[in-house]
């Protein structure tokens, strides 16, 4: 008697990941739709064997929506939304592998793998002149106010100029990279009255200003490693007359003589010198030759 026995497969094996804990480093400027963890690193196997169904979740609040899998049967992880290092630099994903579709009434075996994603800061922002004010909610754009300062006409300052609201200074907002910056004057000084120190940003004078006009300098801060990353600040330098000393009279008391019966607007004469008009004069040490 021949008896044919058919052995029915029982779903008694769970899917198995080759790696249950993975780490990936993703540059901040990675383009959307780029694969960040390949399929071969994430695929699970099943000894039964069954079709594997995948699901990806995020465990870190505020980081959902950035990463996704290519399909329910394809666990390849790709970037779904542009990254911003200022928002977060680490997230943790959990990949589920099931041998039945989600919601199936049949017995389902599940395996999980944890993927830690570290965001690597990239050179995405131009320099910022400080102090500056953020103009958007994600604090990616910071605009500086105009710097102002004064110089005396006909004088050359031997020290760096004092500016408001502070010294001329810029930073690389990609602070982990902190690329070196150089400064240059790119406009507003046709007579080359001023210079800027390429390393410090200090403004100094090459020669004296000869008119009371203001200078509106355009100073540029540029990354050494990438000249396309730059910012320009406006610096208004007002040329003023020197005023370090108050005016003063040459003497505190003046004595004069008038004669009775003189017509209005007649001269008052110096006491003791009736032929010399009385002159009251003041001087100012700011103008010794005047």
PDB file of C-alpha atoms in Angstrom:
ATOM      1  CA  UNK A   1       0.000   0.000   0.000  1.00  0.00           C
ATOM      2  CA  UNK A   2       1.542   3.296  -1.092  1.00  0.00           C
ATOM      3  CA  UNK A   3       0.673   6.211   1.131  1.00  0.00           C
ATOM      4  CA  UNK A   4       1.485   9.706  -0.058  1.00  0.00           C
ATOM      5  CA  UNK A   5       1.988  12.099   2.805  1.00  0.00           C
ATOM      6  CA  UNK A   6       1.826  15.844   2.182  1.00  0.00           C
ATOM      7  CA  UNK A   7       3.467  17.933   4.870  1.00  0.00           C
ATOM      8  CA  UNK A   8       1.757  21.295   5.255  1.00  0.00           C
ATOM      9  CA  UNK A   9       3.961  24.183   6.097  1.00  0.00           C
ATOM     10  CA  UNK A  10       3.193  25.806   9.398  1.00  0.00           C
ATOM     11  CA  UNK A  11       4.126  29.428   9.944  1.00  0.00           C
ATOM     12  CA  UNK A  12       6.417  28.679  12.862  1.00  0.00           C
ATOM     13  CA  UNK A  13       9.474  30.759  11.883  1.00  0.00           C
ATOM     14  CA  UNK A  14       9.951  34.489  12.296  1.00  0.00           C
ATOM     15  CA  UNK A  15      11.749  36.699   9.789  1.00  0.00           C
ATOM     16  CA  UNK A  16      15.410  37.241  10.581  1.00  0.00           C
ATOM     17  CA  UNK A  17      17.500  40.344   9.895  1.00  0.00           C
ATOM     18  CA  UNK A  18      21.172  39.905   9.130  1.00  0.00           C
ATOM     19  CA  UNK A  19      21.814  42.964  11.294  1.00  0.00           C
ATOM     20  CA  UNK A  20      19.459  44.099  14.001  1.00  0.00           C
ATOM     21  CA  UNK A  21      21.300  47.316  14.813  1.00  0.00           C
ATOM     22  CA  UNK A  22      22.723  49.562  12.105  1.00  0.00           C
ATOM     23  CA  UNK A  23      24.257  53.027  12.018  1.00  0.00           C
ATOM     24  CA  UNK A  24      24.282  55.403   9.049  1.00  0.00           C
ATOM     25  CA  UNK A  25      25.860  58.852   8.686  1.00  0.00           C
ATOM     26  CA  UNK A  26      23.977  61.155   6.322  1.00  0.00           C
ATOM     27  CA  UNK A  27      25.412  64.536   5.193  1.00  0.00           C
ATOM     28  CA  UNK A  28      23.066  67.445   5.795  1.00  0.00           C
ATOM     29  CA  UNK A  29      23.085  68.448   2.119  1.00  0.00           C
ATOM     30  CA  UNK A  30      22.068  64.987   0.834  1.00  0.00           C
ATOM     31  CA  UNK A  31      19.577  65.354  -2.000  1.00  0.00           C
ATOM     32  CA  UNK A  32      15.998  64.203  -1.578  1.00  0.00           C
ATOM     33  CA  UNK A  33      15.313  60.663  -2.922  1.00  0.00           C
ATOM     34  CA  UNK A  34      18.914  59.584  -2.288  1.00  0.00           C
ATOM     35  CA  UNK A  35      19.307  56.084  -0.805  1.00  0.00           C
ATOM     36  CA  UNK A  36      20.836  56.290   2.681  1.00  0.00           C
ATOM     37  CA  UNK A  37      20.724  52.585   3.661  1.00  0.00           C
ATOM     38  CA  UNK A  38      20.773  50.016   0.807  1.00  0.00           C
ATOM     39  CA  UNK A  39      18.338  47.126   0.519  1.00  0.00           C
ATOM     40  CA  UNK A  40      20.976  44.453   1.008  1.00  0.00           C
ATOM     41  CA  UNK A  41      21.770  45.795   4.489  1.00  0.00           C
ATOM     42  CA  UNK A  42      18.142  45.641   5.572  1.00  0.00           C
ATOM     43  CA  UNK A  43      16.528  42.627   3.914  1.00  0.00           C
ATOM     44  CA  UNK A  44      15.206  39.908   6.190  1.00  0.00           C
ATOM     45  CA  UNK A  45      14.869  36.210   5.444  1.00  0.00           C
ATOM     46  CA  UNK A  46      12.252  33.682   6.531  1.00  0.00           C
ATOM     47  CA  UNK A  47      12.873  29.925   6.891  1.00  0.00           C
ATOM     48  CA  UNK A  48       9.255  29.063   6.047  1.00  0.00           C
ATOM     49  CA  UNK A  49       9.735  30.831   3.451  1.00  0.00           C
ATOM     50  CA  UNK A  50       7.184  33.630   3.296  1.00  0.00           C
ATOM     51  CA  UNK A  51       6.931  36.929   1.531  1.00  0.00           C
ATOM     52  CA  UNK A  52       8.329  39.612   3.849  1.00  0.00           C
ATOM     53  CA  UNK A  53       6.376  42.810   4.450  1.00  0.00           C
ATOM     54  CA  UNK A  54       8.244  45.859   5.791  1.00  0.00           C
ATOM     55  CA  UNK A  55       7.215  48.926   7.782  1.00  0.00           C
ATOM     56  CA  UNK A  56       9.405  51.840   8.929  1.00  0.00           C
ATOM     57  CA  UNK A  57       8.702  54.007  11.966  1.00  0.00           C
ATOM     58  CA  UNK A  58      10.524  56.868  13.711  1.00  0.00           C
ATOM     59  CA  UNK A  59      11.036  56.942  17.461  1.00  0.00           C
ATOM     60  CA  UNK A  60      12.434  60.483  17.854  1.00  0.00           C
ATOM     61  CA  UNK A  61       9.811  63.227  18.078  1.00  0.00           C
ATOM     62  CA  UNK A  62      10.072  65.853  15.368  1.00  0.00           C
ATOM     63  CA  UNK A  63      12.065  63.697  12.954  1.00  0.00           C
ATOM     64  CA  UNK A  64       9.271  61.759  11.284  1.00  0.00           C
ATOM     65  CA  UNK A  65       8.731  62.201   7.566  1.00  0.00           C
ATOM     66  CA  UNK A  66      12.404  62.574   6.664  1.00  0.00           C
ATOM     67  CA  UNK A  67      13.131  58.918   5.879  1.00  0.00           C
ATOM     68  CA  UNK A  68      11.018  56.245   4.188  1.00  0.00           C
ATOM     69  CA  UNK A  69      11.337  52.800   2.566  1.00  0.00           C
ATOM     70  CA  UNK A  70      10.966  52.251  -1.169  1.00  0.00           C
ATOM     71  CA  UNK A  71       8.001  49.894  -0.794  1.00  0.00           C
ATOM     72  CA  UNK A  72       6.206  47.417   1.407  1.00  0.00           C
ATOM     73  CA  UNK A  73       8.421  44.637   0.036  1.00  0.00           C
ATOM     74  CA  UNK A  74      11.525  46.778  -0.433  1.00  0.00           C
ATOM     75  CA  UNK A  75      13.209  47.952   2.803  1.00  0.00           C
ATOM     76  CA  UNK A  76      15.721  50.292   1.112  1.00  0.00           C
ATOM     77  CA  UNK A  77      15.697  53.555   3.099  1.00  0.00           C
ATOM     78  CA  UNK A  78      15.847  56.858   1.221  1.00  0.00           C
ATOM     79  CA  UNK A  79      15.701  60.545   2.127  1.00  0.00           C
ATOM     80  CA  UNK A  80      12.177  61.856   1.693  1.00  0.00           C
ATOM     81  CA  UNK A  81      12.616  65.450   2.919  1.00  0.00           C
ATOM     82  CA  UNK A  82      15.568  67.880   2.967  1.00  0.00           C
ATOM     83  CA  UNK A  83      17.621  67.818   6.162  1.00  0.00           C
ATOM     84  CA  UNK A  84      18.535  70.716   8.434  1.00  0.00           C
ATOM     85  CA  UNK A  85      21.278  70.132  11.008  1.00  0.00           C
ATOM     86  CA  UNK A  86      19.880  72.965  13.148  1.00  0.00           C
ATOM     87  CA  UNK A  87      16.615  71.059  13.587  1.00  0.00           C
ATOM     88  CA  UNK A  88      18.082  67.694  14.531  1.00  0.00           C
ATOM     89  CA  UNK A  89      21.311  65.744  14.114  1.00  0.00           C
ATOM     90  CA  UNK A  90      20.227  62.280  15.235  1.00  0.00           C
ATOM     91  CA  UNK A  91      17.174  60.106  14.755  1.00  0.00           C
ATOM     92  CA  UNK A  92      16.364  56.457  15.375  1.00  0.00           C
ATOM     93  CA  UNK A  93      14.282  54.354  12.977  1.00  0.00           C
ATOM     94  CA  UNK A  94      12.699  50.980  13.631  1.00  0.00           C
ATOM     95  CA  UNK A  95      12.188  48.643  10.670  1.00  0.00           C
ATOM     96  CA  UNK A  96       9.585  45.894  11.079  1.00  0.00           C
ATOM     97  CA  UNK A  97       9.677  42.697   9.012  1.00  0.00           C
ATOM     98  CA  UNK A  98       6.467  40.614   9.047  1.00  0.00           C
ATOM     99  CA  UNK A  99       5.553  37.367   7.281  1.00  0.00           C
ATOM    100  CA  UNK A 100       1.967  38.549   6.789  1.00  0.00           C
ATOM    101  CA  UNK A 101       0.620  41.913   5.621  1.00  0.00           C
ATOM    102  CA  UNK A 102      -0.293  44.472   8.254  1.00  0.00           C
ATOM    103  CA  UNK A 103      -3.821  43.798   9.424  1.00  0.00           C
ATOM    104  CA  UNK A 104      -3.836  40.138   8.336  1.00  0.00           C
ATOM    105  CA  UNK A 105      -6.052  37.908  10.560  1.00  0.00           C
ATOM    106  CA  UNK A 106      -3.510  35.075  10.239  1.00  0.00           C
ATOM    107  CA  UNK A 107      -0.782  34.393  12.742  1.00  0.00           C
ATOM    108  CA  UNK A 108       2.006  36.885  12.049  1.00  0.00           C
ATOM    109  CA  UNK A 109       5.645  36.652  13.088  1.00  0.00           C
ATOM    110  CA  UNK A 110       7.624  39.867  13.356  1.00  0.00           C
ATOM    111  CA  UNK A 111      11.276  40.895  13.573  1.00  0.00           C
ATOM    112  CA  UNK A 112      12.705  44.360  14.141  1.00  0.00           C
ATOM    113  CA  UNK A 113      15.905  46.186  13.286  1.00  0.00           C
ATOM    114  CA  UNK A 114      17.030  49.505  14.728  1.00  0.00           C
ATOM    115  CA  UNK A 115      18.719  52.071  12.475  1.00  0.00           C
ATOM    116  CA  UNK A 116      20.493  55.054  14.063  1.00  0.00           C
ATOM    117  CA  UNK A 117      20.856  57.957  11.619  1.00  0.00           C
ATOM    118  CA  UNK A 118      23.470  60.627  12.401  1.00  0.00           C
ATOM    119  CA  UNK A 119      23.235  63.880  10.459  1.00  0.00           C
ATOM    120  CA  UNK A 120      26.602  65.306   9.443  1.00  0.00           C
ATOM    121  CA  UNK A 121      26.706  69.097   9.214  1.00  0.00           C
ATOM    122  CA  UNK A 122      27.443  70.381   5.711  1.00  0.00           C
ATOM    123  CA  UNK A 123      28.588  73.739   4.403  1.00  0.00           C
ATOM    124  CA  UNK A 124      25.129  75.092   3.600  1.00  0.00           C
ATOM    125  CA  UNK A 125      25.082  78.659   4.970  1.00  0.00           C
ATOM    126  CA  UNK A 126      26.973  81.834   3.998  1.00  0.00           C
ATOM    127  CA  UNK A 127      28.756  83.881   6.693  1.00  0.00           C
ATOM    128  CA  UNK A 128      26.757  86.045   9.122  1.00  0.00           C
ATOM    129  CA  UNK A 129      27.880  89.486  10.268  1.00  0.00           C
ATOM    130  CA  UNK A 130      27.188  89.967  13.978  1.00  0.00           C
ATOM    131  CA  UNK A 131      25.047  91.091  15.625  1.00  0.00           C
ATOM    132  CA  UNK A 132      22.252  89.968  13.355  1.00  0.00           C
ATOM    133  CA  UNK A 133      18.502  89.343  13.466  1.00  0.00           C
ATOM    134  CA  UNK A 134      16.791  86.160  12.303  1.00  0.00           C
ATOM    135  CA  UNK A 135      14.131  86.797   9.677  1.00  0.00           C
ATOM    136  CA  UNK A 136      12.628  83.297   9.479  1.00  0.00           C
ATOM    137  CA  UNK A 137      11.329  80.818  12.009  1.00  0.00           C
ATOM    138  CA  UNK A 138      13.914  78.108  11.326  1.00  0.00           C
ATOM    139  CA  UNK A 139      16.764  80.596  11.987  1.00  0.00           C
ATOM    140  CA  UNK A 140      18.569  79.838   8.748  1.00  0.00           C
ATOM    141  CA  UNK A 141      18.842  83.498   7.629  1.00  0.00           C
ATOM    142  CA  UNK A 142      20.281  86.230   9.871  1.00  0.00           C
ATOM    143  CA  UNK A 143      20.505  89.853   8.683  1.00  0.00           C
ATOM    144  CA  UNK A 144      22.931  92.339  10.252  1.00  0.00           C
ATOM    145  CA  UNK A 145      22.219  96.028  10.824  1.00  0.00           C
ATOM    146  CA  UNK A 146      24.360  98.760   9.276  1.00  0.00           C
ATOM    147  CA  UNK A 147      27.573  99.499  11.142  1.00  0.00           C
ATOM    148  CA  UNK A 148      28.325 103.178  11.813  1.00  0.00           C
ATOM    149  CA  UNK A 149      31.391 105.140  12.862  1.00  0.00           C
ATOM    150  CA  UNK A 150      32.958 108.619  12.669  1.00  0.00           C
ATOM    151  CA  UNK A 151      36.325 110.079  11.697  1.00  0.00           C
ATOM    152  CA  UNK A 152      37.666 113.622  12.000  1.00  0.00           C
ATOM    153  CA  UNK A 153      38.236 115.580   8.859  1.00  0.00           C
ATOM    154  CA  UNK A 154      41.906 116.074   7.930  1.00  0.00           C
ATOM    155  CA  UNK A 155      43.034 113.492  10.506  1.00  0.00           C
ATOM    156  CA  UNK A 156      44.253 109.901  10.172  1.00  0.00           C
ATOM    157  CA  UNK A 157      43.273 107.605  13.007  1.00  0.00           C
ATOM    158  CA  UNK A 158      46.169 105.385  14.071  1.00  0.00           C
ATOM    159  CA  UNK A 159      43.856 102.843  15.722  1.00  0.00           C
ATOM    160  CA  UNK A 160      41.127 100.601  14.273  1.00  0.00           C
ATOM    161  CA  UNK A 161      37.890 102.535  13.931  1.00  0.00           C
ATOM    162  CA  UNK A 162      35.263 102.119  16.646  1.00  0.00           C
ATOM    163  CA  UNK A 163      31.922 101.077  15.174  1.00  0.00           C
ATOM    164  CA  UNK A 164      28.371 100.674  16.412  1.00  0.00           C
ATOM    165  CA  UNK A 165      26.653  98.351  17.255  1.00  0.00           C
ATOM    166  CA  UNK A 166      29.998  96.570  17.584  1.00  0.00           C
ATOM    167  CA  UNK A 167      33.208  95.640  15.778  1.00  0.00           C
ATOM    168  CA  UNK A 168      33.011  94.413  12.199  1.00  0.00           C
ATOM    169  CA  UNK A 169      32.886  90.661  12.677  1.00  0.00           C
ATOM    170  CA  UNK A 170      31.427  87.664  10.821  1.00  0.00           C
ATOM    171  CA  UNK A 171      31.139  83.958  11.604  1.00  0.00           C
ATOM    172  CA  UNK A 172      30.500  80.748   9.705  1.00  0.00           C
ATOM    173  CA  UNK A 173      27.051  79.645  10.995  1.00  0.00           C
ATOM    174  CA  UNK A 174      27.934  76.049  10.088  1.00  0.00           C
ATOM    175  CA  UNK A 175      29.611  76.131  13.460  1.00  0.00           C
ATOM    176  CA  UNK A 176      31.032  72.608  13.483  1.00  0.00           C
ATOM    177  CA  UNK A 177      32.870  73.391  10.250  1.00  0.00           C
ATOM    178  CA  UNK A 178      33.773  76.978  11.245  1.00  0.00           C
ATOM    179  CA  UNK A 179      35.471  77.738   7.941  1.00  0.00           C
ATOM    180  CA  UNK A 180      38.045  80.537   7.846  1.00  0.00           C
ATOM    181  CA  UNK A 181      36.731  83.913   6.603  1.00  0.00           C
ATOM    182  CA  UNK A 182      38.532  86.814   4.927  1.00  0.00           C
ATOM    183  CA  UNK A 183      37.356  90.421   4.720  1.00  0.00           C
ATOM    184  CA  UNK A 184      37.608  92.933   1.880  1.00  0.00           C
ATOM    185  CA  UNK A 185      36.148  96.313   0.936  1.00  0.00           C
ATOM    186  CA  UNK A 186      34.223  95.886  -2.319  1.00  0.00           C
ATOM    187  CA  UNK A 187      32.538  99.279  -2.675  1.00  0.00           C
ATOM    188  CA  UNK A 188      31.937 102.769  -1.331  1.00  0.00           C
ATOM    189  CA  UNK A 189      35.558 103.935  -1.080  1.00  0.00           C
ATOM    190  CA  UNK A 190      36.744 105.178  -4.486  1.00  0.00           C
ATOM    191  CA  UNK A 191      39.528 107.277  -2.916  1.00  0.00           C
ATOM    192  CA  UNK A 192      40.943 104.335  -0.906  1.00  0.00           C
ATOM    193  CA  UNK A 193      40.667 106.231   2.364  1.00  0.00           C
ATOM    194  CA  UNK A 194      40.031 103.034   4.353  1.00  0.00           C
ATOM    195  CA  UNK A 195      41.480  99.537   4.628  1.00  0.00           C
ATOM    196  CA  UNK A 196      40.144  96.387   6.238  1.00  0.00           C
ATOM    197  CA  UNK A 197      42.290  93.723   7.851  1.00  0.00           C
ATOM    198  CA  UNK A 198      41.676  90.530   5.887  1.00  0.00           C
ATOM    199  CA  UNK A 199      41.844  88.344   8.990  1.00  0.00           C
ATOM    200  CA  UNK A 200      40.243  90.427  11.755  1.00  0.00           C
ATOM    201  CA  UNK A 201      37.850  92.751   9.918  1.00  0.00           C
ATOM    202  CA  UNK A 202      39.296  95.831  11.667  1.00  0.00           C
ATOM    203  CA  UNK A 203      38.836  99.038   9.667  1.00  0.00           C
ATOM    204  CA  UNK A 204      41.760 101.455   9.526  1.00  0.00           C
ATOM    205  CA  UNK A 205      42.608 104.618   7.568  1.00  0.00           C
ATOM    206  CA  UNK A 206      45.068 104.956   4.714  1.00  0.00           C
ATOM    207  CA  UNK A 207      44.777 108.737   4.546  1.00  0.00           C
ATOM    208  CA  UNK A 208      42.729 111.598   5.899  1.00  0.00           C
ATOM    209  CA  UNK A 209      39.248 112.457   4.657  1.00  0.00           C
ATOM    210  CA  UNK A 210      39.142 115.898   3.098  1.00  0.00           C
ATOM    211  CA  UNK A 211      35.403 116.570   2.932  1.00  0.00           C
ATOM    212  CA  UNK A 212      32.498 116.259   5.344  1.00  0.00           C
ATOM    213  CA  UNK A 213      30.721 113.717   3.165  1.00  0.00           C
ATOM    214  CA  UNK A 214      29.870 110.270   4.552  1.00  0.00           C
ATOM    215  CA  UNK A 215      31.324 107.026   3.216  1.00  0.00           C
ATOM    216  CA  UNK A 216      29.036 104.018   2.764  1.00  0.00           C
ATOM    217  CA  UNK A 217      31.434 101.084   2.589  1.00  0.00           C
ATOM    218  CA  UNK A 218      30.494  97.623   1.391  1.00  0.00           C
ATOM    219  CA  UNK A 219      32.564  95.051   3.299  1.00  0.00           C
ATOM    220  CA  UNK A 220      32.501  91.411   2.208  1.00  0.00           C
ATOM    221  CA  UNK A 221      33.235  88.353   4.352  1.00  0.00           C
ATOM    222  CA  UNK A 222      34.139  85.326   2.201  1.00  0.00           C
ATOM    223  CA  UNK A 223      34.896  81.709   3.067  1.00  0.00           C
ATOM    224  CA  UNK A 224      38.455  80.839   2.097  1.00  0.00           C
ATOM    225  CA  UNK A 225      37.479  77.360   0.938  1.00  0.00           C
ATOM    226  CA  UNK A 226      34.494  78.509  -1.141  1.00  0.00           C
ATOM    227  CA  UNK A 227      34.266  82.051  -2.537  1.00  0.00           C
ATOM    228  CA  UNK A 228      30.613  81.471  -3.406  1.00  0.00           C
ATOM    229  CA  UNK A 229      29.852  81.534   0.314  1.00  0.00           C
ATOM    230  CA  UNK A 230      29.952  85.236   1.254  1.00  0.00           C
ATOM    231  CA  UNK A 231      27.996  88.063   2.883  1.00  0.00           C
ATOM    232  CA  UNK A 232      28.185  91.839   2.516  1.00  0.00           C
ATOM    233  CA  UNK A 233      27.739  94.367   5.320  1.00  0.00           C
ATOM    234  CA  UNK A 234      27.181  98.134   5.010  1.00  0.00           C
ATOM    235  CA  UNK A 235      29.437 100.409   7.041  1.00  0.00           C
ATOM    236  CA  UNK A 236      28.614 104.127   7.203  1.00  0.00           C
ATOM    237  CA  UNK A 237      31.575 106.328   8.165  1.00  0.00           C
ATOM    238  CA  UNK A 238      30.656 109.936   8.904  1.00  0.00           C
ATOM    239  CA  UNK A 239      33.336 112.594   8.496  1.00  0.00           C
ATOM    240  CA  UNK A 240      32.968 115.271  11.198  1.00  0.00           C
ATOM    241  CA  UNK A 241      34.795 118.379  12.319  1.00  0.00           C
ATOM    242  CA  UNK A 242      37.052 117.776  15.273  1.00  0.00           C
ATOM    243  CA  UNK A 243      35.408 118.881  18.523  1.00  0.00           C
ATOM    244  CA  UNK A 244      37.544 117.854  21.470  1.00  0.00           C
ATOM    245  CA  UNK A 245      37.643 121.279  23.134  1.00  0.00           C
ATOM    246  CA  UNK A 246      35.013 123.892  24.038  1.00  0.00           C
ATOM    247  CA  UNK A 247      35.427 127.473  22.805  1.00  0.00           C
ATOM    248  CA  UNK A 248      36.730 130.043  25.336  1.00  0.00           C
ATOM    249  CA  UNK A 249      37.165 133.796  25.620  1.00  0.00           C
ATOM    250  CA  UNK A 250      40.691 135.176  25.770  1.00  0.00           C
ATOM    251  CA  UNK A 251      39.825 137.137  28.923  1.00  0.00           C
ATOM    252  CA  UNK A 252      36.963 136.898  31.380  1.00  0.00           C
ATOM    253  CA  UNK A 253      36.400 140.670  31.667  1.00  0.00           C
ATOM    254  CA  UNK A 254      36.223 143.230  28.874  1.00  0.00           C
ATOM    255  CA  UNK A 255      36.089 146.973  29.650  1.00  0.00           C
ATOM    256  CA  UNK A 256      34.652 149.469  27.216  1.00  0.00           C
ATOM    257  CA  UNK A 257      33.828 153.160  26.986  1.00  0.00           C
ATOM    258  CA  UNK A 258      30.793 154.853  25.393  1.00  0.00           C
ATOM    259  CA  UNK A 259      30.066 158.554  25.017  1.00  0.00           C
ATOM    260  CA  UNK A 260      26.792 160.175  25.835  1.00  0.00           C
ATOM    261  CA  UNK A 261      24.636 161.167  22.906  1.00  0.00           C
ATOM    262  CA  UNK A 262      26.006 158.616  20.421  1.00  0.00           C
ATOM    263  CA  UNK A 263      23.705 157.349  17.702  1.00  0.00           C
ATOM    264  CA  UNK A 264      22.432 153.766  17.858  1.00  0.00           C
ATOM    265  CA  UNK A 265      24.843 151.172  16.427  1.00  0.00           C
ATOM    266  CA  UNK A 266      27.823 153.341  17.249  1.00  0.00           C
ATOM    267  CA  UNK A 267      31.062 151.649  18.278  1.00  0.00           C
ATOM    268  CA  UNK A 268      31.949 150.854  21.858  1.00  0.00           C
ATOM    269  CA  UNK A 269      35.614 151.681  22.399  1.00  0.00           C
ATOM    270  CA  UNK A 270      38.181 149.973  24.527  1.00  0.00           C
ATOM    271  CA  UNK A 271      38.628 151.497  27.948  1.00  0.00           C
ATOM    272  CA  UNK A 272      41.804 153.532  27.920  1.00  0.00           C
ATOM    273  CA  UNK A 273      41.946 153.520  24.107  1.00  0.00           C
ATOM    274  CA  UNK A 274      39.058 155.700  22.928  1.00  0.00           C
ATOM    275  CA  UNK A 275      40.057 155.377  19.279  1.00  0.00           C
ATOM    276  CA  UNK A 276      40.054 151.558  19.215  1.00  0.00           C
ATOM    277  CA  UNK A 277      36.733 149.641  18.940  1.00  0.00           C
ATOM    278  CA  UNK A 278      36.164 147.084  21.660  1.00  0.00           C
ATOM    279  CA  UNK A 279      36.484 143.532  20.234  1.00  0.00           C
ATOM    280  CA  UNK A 280      35.247 140.461  22.073  1.00  0.00           C
ATOM    281  CA  UNK A 281      36.813 137.301  20.633  1.00  0.00           C
ATOM    282  CA  UNK A 282      36.694 133.568  21.414  1.00  0.00           C
ATOM    283  CA  UNK A 283      39.042 130.785  20.431  1.00  0.00           C
ATOM    284  CA  UNK A 284      38.776 127.006  20.036  1.00  0.00           C
ATOM    285  CA  UNK A 285      41.810 124.712  20.300  1.00  0.00           C
ATOM    286  CA  UNK A 286      40.191 122.389  17.767  1.00  0.00           C
ATOM    287  CA  UNK A 287      40.896 125.131  15.221  1.00  0.00           C
ATOM    288  CA  UNK A 288      44.221 126.671  16.253  1.00  0.00           C
ATOM    289  CA  UNK A 289      44.765 128.408  12.908  1.00  0.00           C
ATOM    290  CA  UNK A 290      41.346 130.043  12.675  1.00  0.00           C
TER     291      UNK A 290
END
